[in-house]
Amino acid sequence: AQKVTQAQTEISVVEKEDVTLDCVYETRDTTYYLFWYKQPPSGELVFLIRRNSFDEQNEISGRYSWNFQKSTSSFNFTITASQVVDSAVYFCALMDSNYQLIWGAGTKLIIKP
Amino acid sequence: SQTIHQWPATLVQPVGSPLSLECTVEGTSNPNLYWYRQAAGRGLQLLFYSVGIGQISSEVPQNLSASRPQDRQFILSSKKLLLSDSGFYLCAWSPIGGGISAFFGQGTRLTVV
């Protein structure tokens, strides 16, 4: 079965702390894509990153970094030196071989000043 | 560049009234189009997707329907709204074949009273 699990429902940290959002997926496909989206209080979904199943290279973009490990079927997202503006709900998603997006339930991140 | 427009941003409708939410995409041809619903505090649920004009696939049996009268127009409708239809509705598009990312509209917050 295709599934995305974000076990952390809510995380609360103090500003400037590092925080990691977990994402574990299940798929029978050998070719797939993984995504992270940010949903701020305004509601709009903001695309953050895409990773295909053949590219396990970790990626860093400013304070954001992603750790993709096929061996554990995980695609975790780390925010370094968190800021209040990072407060949002973050979604992990899997695009399967039929190009359908399967979503995790989301993790609500609260950054306290 | 591609843009996606979704309206209205908010809507309050009485139970039993009809619904029509519209989504249009600019700057691309033959996109895949999607309607998602996000119930309060929950993840995203795929309602409908379309790979072409007049081609609609439904993921979840429900009180809603979708139509794609033009290549870049996707409409979500209901003949009679239920209280349970309340939620945040998001339209999204991705390049033909599903491609590599899905991009979202700003969403419509529907409250059925």
Coordinates of C-alpha atoms in Angstrom, one line a residue:
Chain A
A1 CA 0.0 0.0 0.0
Q2 CA 1.1 3.6 -0.7
K3 CA 1.3 5.5 2.5
V4 CA 3.0 8.5 4.1
T5 CA 3.3 8.8 7.9
Q6 CA 4.2 11.9 9.8
A7 CA 4.1 10.6 13.3
Q8 CA 4.6 14.0 14.9
T9 CA 1.3 15.7 15.1
E10 CA 2.7 18.9 16.7
I11 CA 6.1 20.1 17.6
S12 CA 6.9 23.2 19.7
V13 CA 10.3 24.7 20.1
V14 CA 11.9 27.9 21.1
E15 CA 13.3 30.2 18.4
K16 CA 16.8 29.4 17.3
E17 CA 16.5 25.7 18.1
D18 CA 17.0 23.1 15.4
V19 CA 14.0 21.0 14.7
T20 CA 13.5 17.8 12.6
L21 CA 10.2 16.8 11.0
D22 CA 9.9 13.1 10.3
C23 CA 8.4 11.5 7.3
V24 CA 8.2 7.8 6.6
Y25 CA 6.7 6.4 3.4
E26 CA 5.6 3.1 2.0
T27 CA 5.4 2.3 -1.7
R28 CA 5.6 -0.6 -4.0
D29 CA 6.9 1.6 -6.8
T30 CA 10.6 1.7 -7.7
T31 CA 10.2 5.1 -9.2
Y32 CA 8.6 7.8 -7.2
Y33 CA 8.9 11.4 -5.9
L34 CA 8.9 12.8 -2.5
F35 CA 7.8 16.3 -1.5
W36 CA 7.7 18.7 1.3
Y37 CA 5.1 21.5 1.5
K38 CA 4.7 24.3 4.0
Q39 CA 1.2 25.5 4.9
P40 CA 1.3 28.8 6.8
P41 CA -1.7 30.1 8.6
S42 CA -2.9 31.8 5.4
G43 CA -3.7 28.3 4.1
E44 CA -1.7 28.3 0.9
L45 CA 0.5 25.3 0.2
V46 CA 4.0 26.3 -0.6
F47 CA 6.3 23.9 -2.4
L48 CA 9.6 23.4 -0.6
I49 CA 11.4 20.4 -2.2
R50 CA 11.1 17.5 -4.6
R51 CA 13.3 14.4 -4.5
N52 CA 13.2 11.5 -6.9
S53 CA 13.7 7.9 -5.7
F54 CA 17.0 7.6 -7.5
D55 CA 18.6 10.6 -5.9
E56 CA 19.6 10.0 -2.3
Q57 CA 21.8 13.0 -2.1
N58 CA 20.9 15.2 0.9
E59 CA 20.0 18.7 0.1
I60 CA 20.5 22.0 1.9
S61 CA 18.8 25.2 1.2
G62 CA 19.6 28.0 3.6
R63 CA 18.3 26.9 7.0
Y64 CA 16.5 24.0 5.5
S65 CA 17.9 20.5 4.9
W66 CA 16.5 17.2 3.9
N67 CA 17.7 13.7 4.6
F68 CA 16.5 11.0 2.2
Q69 CA 17.2 7.4 3.2
K70 CA 15.7 4.7 1.0
S71 CA 17.0 2.0 3.4
T72 CA 14.6 3.3 6.1
S73 CA 12.0 4.8 3.7
S74 CA 12.4 8.2 5.3
F75 CA 12.6 11.7 4.1
N76 CA 13.2 13.9 7.1
F77 CA 13.2 17.7 7.1
T78 CA 15.4 19.8 9.4
I79 CA 15.1 23.5 10.1
T80 CA 18.3 24.9 11.6
A81 CA 18.1 28.0 13.9
S82 CA 14.3 28.1 13.7
Q83 CA 12.5 31.4 13.4
V84 CA 8.9 32.4 14.3
V85 CA 8.1 32.7 10.6
D86 CA 8.8 29.0 10.3
S87 CA 5.6 28.3 12.2
A88 CA 3.3 26.4 9.9
V89 CA 2.0 23.0 9.1
Y90 CA 4.4 20.9 7.1
F91 CA 3.3 18.2 4.8
C92 CA 5.3 15.3 3.3
A93 CA 3.9 13.7 0.2
L94 CA 4.7 10.8 -2.1
M95 CA 4.0 10.9 -5.9
D96 CA 3.4 7.3 -7.1
S97 CA 3.9 5.8 -10.5
N98 CA 0.4 7.0 -11.5
Y99 CA 1.4 10.5 -10.6
Q100 CA -1.0 10.7 -7.7
L101 CA 0.1 12.5 -4.6
I102 CA -0.3 10.7 -1.3
W103 CA -0.1 13.0 1.7
G104 CA 1.0 12.6 5.2
A105 CA -1.3 14.1 7.9
G106 CA 1.0 17.0 8.5
T107 CA 3.1 18.2 11.4
K108 CA 2.2 21.5 13.1
L109 CA 5.3 23.3 14.0
I110 CA 5.2 26.1 16.6
I111 CA 8.2 28.3 17.0
K112 CA 8.0 30.3 20.2
P113 CA 9.9 33.6 20.5
Chain B
S1 CA 5.3 31.7 -15.7
Q2 CA 2.5 29.5 -14.6
T3 CA -0.1 30.7 -12.1
I4 CA -3.2 29.2 -10.6
H5 CA -6.2 31.1 -9.5
Q6 CA -8.9 29.8 -7.2
W7 CA -12.0 31.6 -6.0
P8 CA -13.7 32.6 -3.9
A9 CA -11.3 32.7 -0.9
T10 CA -14.0 32.3 1.6
L11 CA -17.6 31.1 1.4
V12 CA -20.4 30.7 3.8
Q13 CA -23.3 28.6 2.5
P14 CA -26.5 27.2 4.0
V15 CA -27.1 23.5 4.1
G16 CA -28.9 22.4 1.0
S17 CA -27.6 25.2 -1.2
P18 CA -25.5 24.6 -4.3
L19 CA -21.8 25.1 -4.6
S20 CA -19.5 26.1 -7.4
L21 CA -15.8 26.7 -6.9
E22 CA -13.6 27.6 -9.8
C23 CA -10.0 27.1 -10.5
T24 CA -8.0 28.2 -13.5
V25 CA -4.4 27.8 -14.5
E26 CA -2.4 30.1 -16.7
G27 CA 0.8 29.7 -18.6
T28 CA 0.7 26.0 -19.2
S29 CA -1.2 23.6 -21.5
N30 CA -2.9 20.3 -20.7
P31 CA -2.1 20.2 -17.0
N32 CA -3.2 17.6 -14.6
L33 CA -5.7 19.3 -12.3
Y34 CA -6.7 18.3 -8.7
W35 CA -9.2 19.2 -6.1
Y36 CA -8.3 18.5 -2.5
R37 CA -10.1 19.0 0.8
Q38 CA -8.5 19.7 4.1
A39 CA -10.8 19.2 7.1
A40 CA -9.9 21.2 10.2
G41 CA -6.7 19.9 11.8
R42 CA -6.3 17.2 9.2
G43 CA -4.2 16.4 6.2
L44 CA -5.1 16.6 2.6
Q45 CA -7.7 14.4 0.9
L46 CA -7.7 14.0 -2.8
L47 CA -11.3 14.5 -4.1
F48 CA -10.9 14.6 -7.9
Y49 CA -8.2 14.7 -10.5
S50 CA -8.3 15.3 -14.2
V51 CA -5.8 14.5 -17.0
G52 CA -7.8 16.2 -19.7
I53 CA -11.0 18.0 -20.8
G54 CA -14.0 16.1 -19.7
Q55 CA -11.9 13.4 -17.9
I56 CA -12.6 13.3 -14.2
S57 CA -11.5 10.6 -11.7
S58 CA -13.1 10.5 -8.3
E59 CA -11.2 9.3 -5.4
V60 CA -13.8 9.4 -2.6
P61 CA -17.6 8.9 -2.9
Q62 CA -19.2 12.1 -1.7
N63 CA -21.7 14.8 -2.2
L64 CA -19.4 16.7 -4.7
S65 CA -18.7 16.5 -8.4
A66 CA -16.1 18.1 -10.6
S67 CA -16.0 19.2 -14.2
R68 CA -13.3 20.3 -16.6
P69 CA -15.1 22.3 -19.4
Q70 CA -11.8 23.8 -20.7
D71 CA -8.2 22.7 -20.6
R72 CA -7.2 25.0 -17.8
Q73 CA -10.5 25.2 -15.9
F74 CA -11.5 22.9 -13.1
I75 CA -14.8 23.3 -11.3
L76 CA -15.9 21.7 -8.0
S77 CA -19.7 21.6 -7.5
S78 CA -22.4 20.3 -5.3
K79 CA -26.2 20.4 -5.8
K80 CA -27.0 20.3 -2.1
L81 CA -24.3 21.1 0.5
L82 CA -24.1 19.1 3.7
L83 CA -22.6 20.3 7.0
S84 CA -19.8 17.8 6.5
D85 CA -18.8 19.6 3.3
S86 CA -17.2 22.3 5.4
G87 CA -13.5 22.5 5.0
F88 CA -10.6 24.1 3.1
Y89 CA -10.6 23.3 -0.6
L90 CA -7.5 23.4 -2.6
C91 CA -7.0 23.3 -6.3
A92 CA -3.7 22.1 -7.7
W93 CA -2.0 21.5 -11.0
S94 CA 0.9 19.5 -12.2
P95 CA 2.5 19.2 -15.6
I96 CA 1.2 16.7 -18.1
G97 CA 2.0 13.2 -17.0
G98 CA 2.1 14.3 -13.4
G99 CA 5.5 15.6 -13.8
I100 CA 7.6 16.6 -11.0
S101 CA 5.6 18.9 -8.7
A102 CA 2.1 20.0 -7.8
F103 CA 1.4 23.6 -7.4
F104 CA -1.5 24.9 -5.3
G105 CA -4.0 27.7 -5.4
Q106 CA -4.7 29.8 -2.4
G107 CA -7.6 27.7 -1.3
T108 CA -11.3 28.3 -0.5
R109 CA -12.5 28.1 3.1
L110 CA -16.1 26.8 2.9
T111 CA -18.3 26.9 5.9
V112 CA -21.7 25.2 5.6
V113 CA -24.2 26.5 8.2

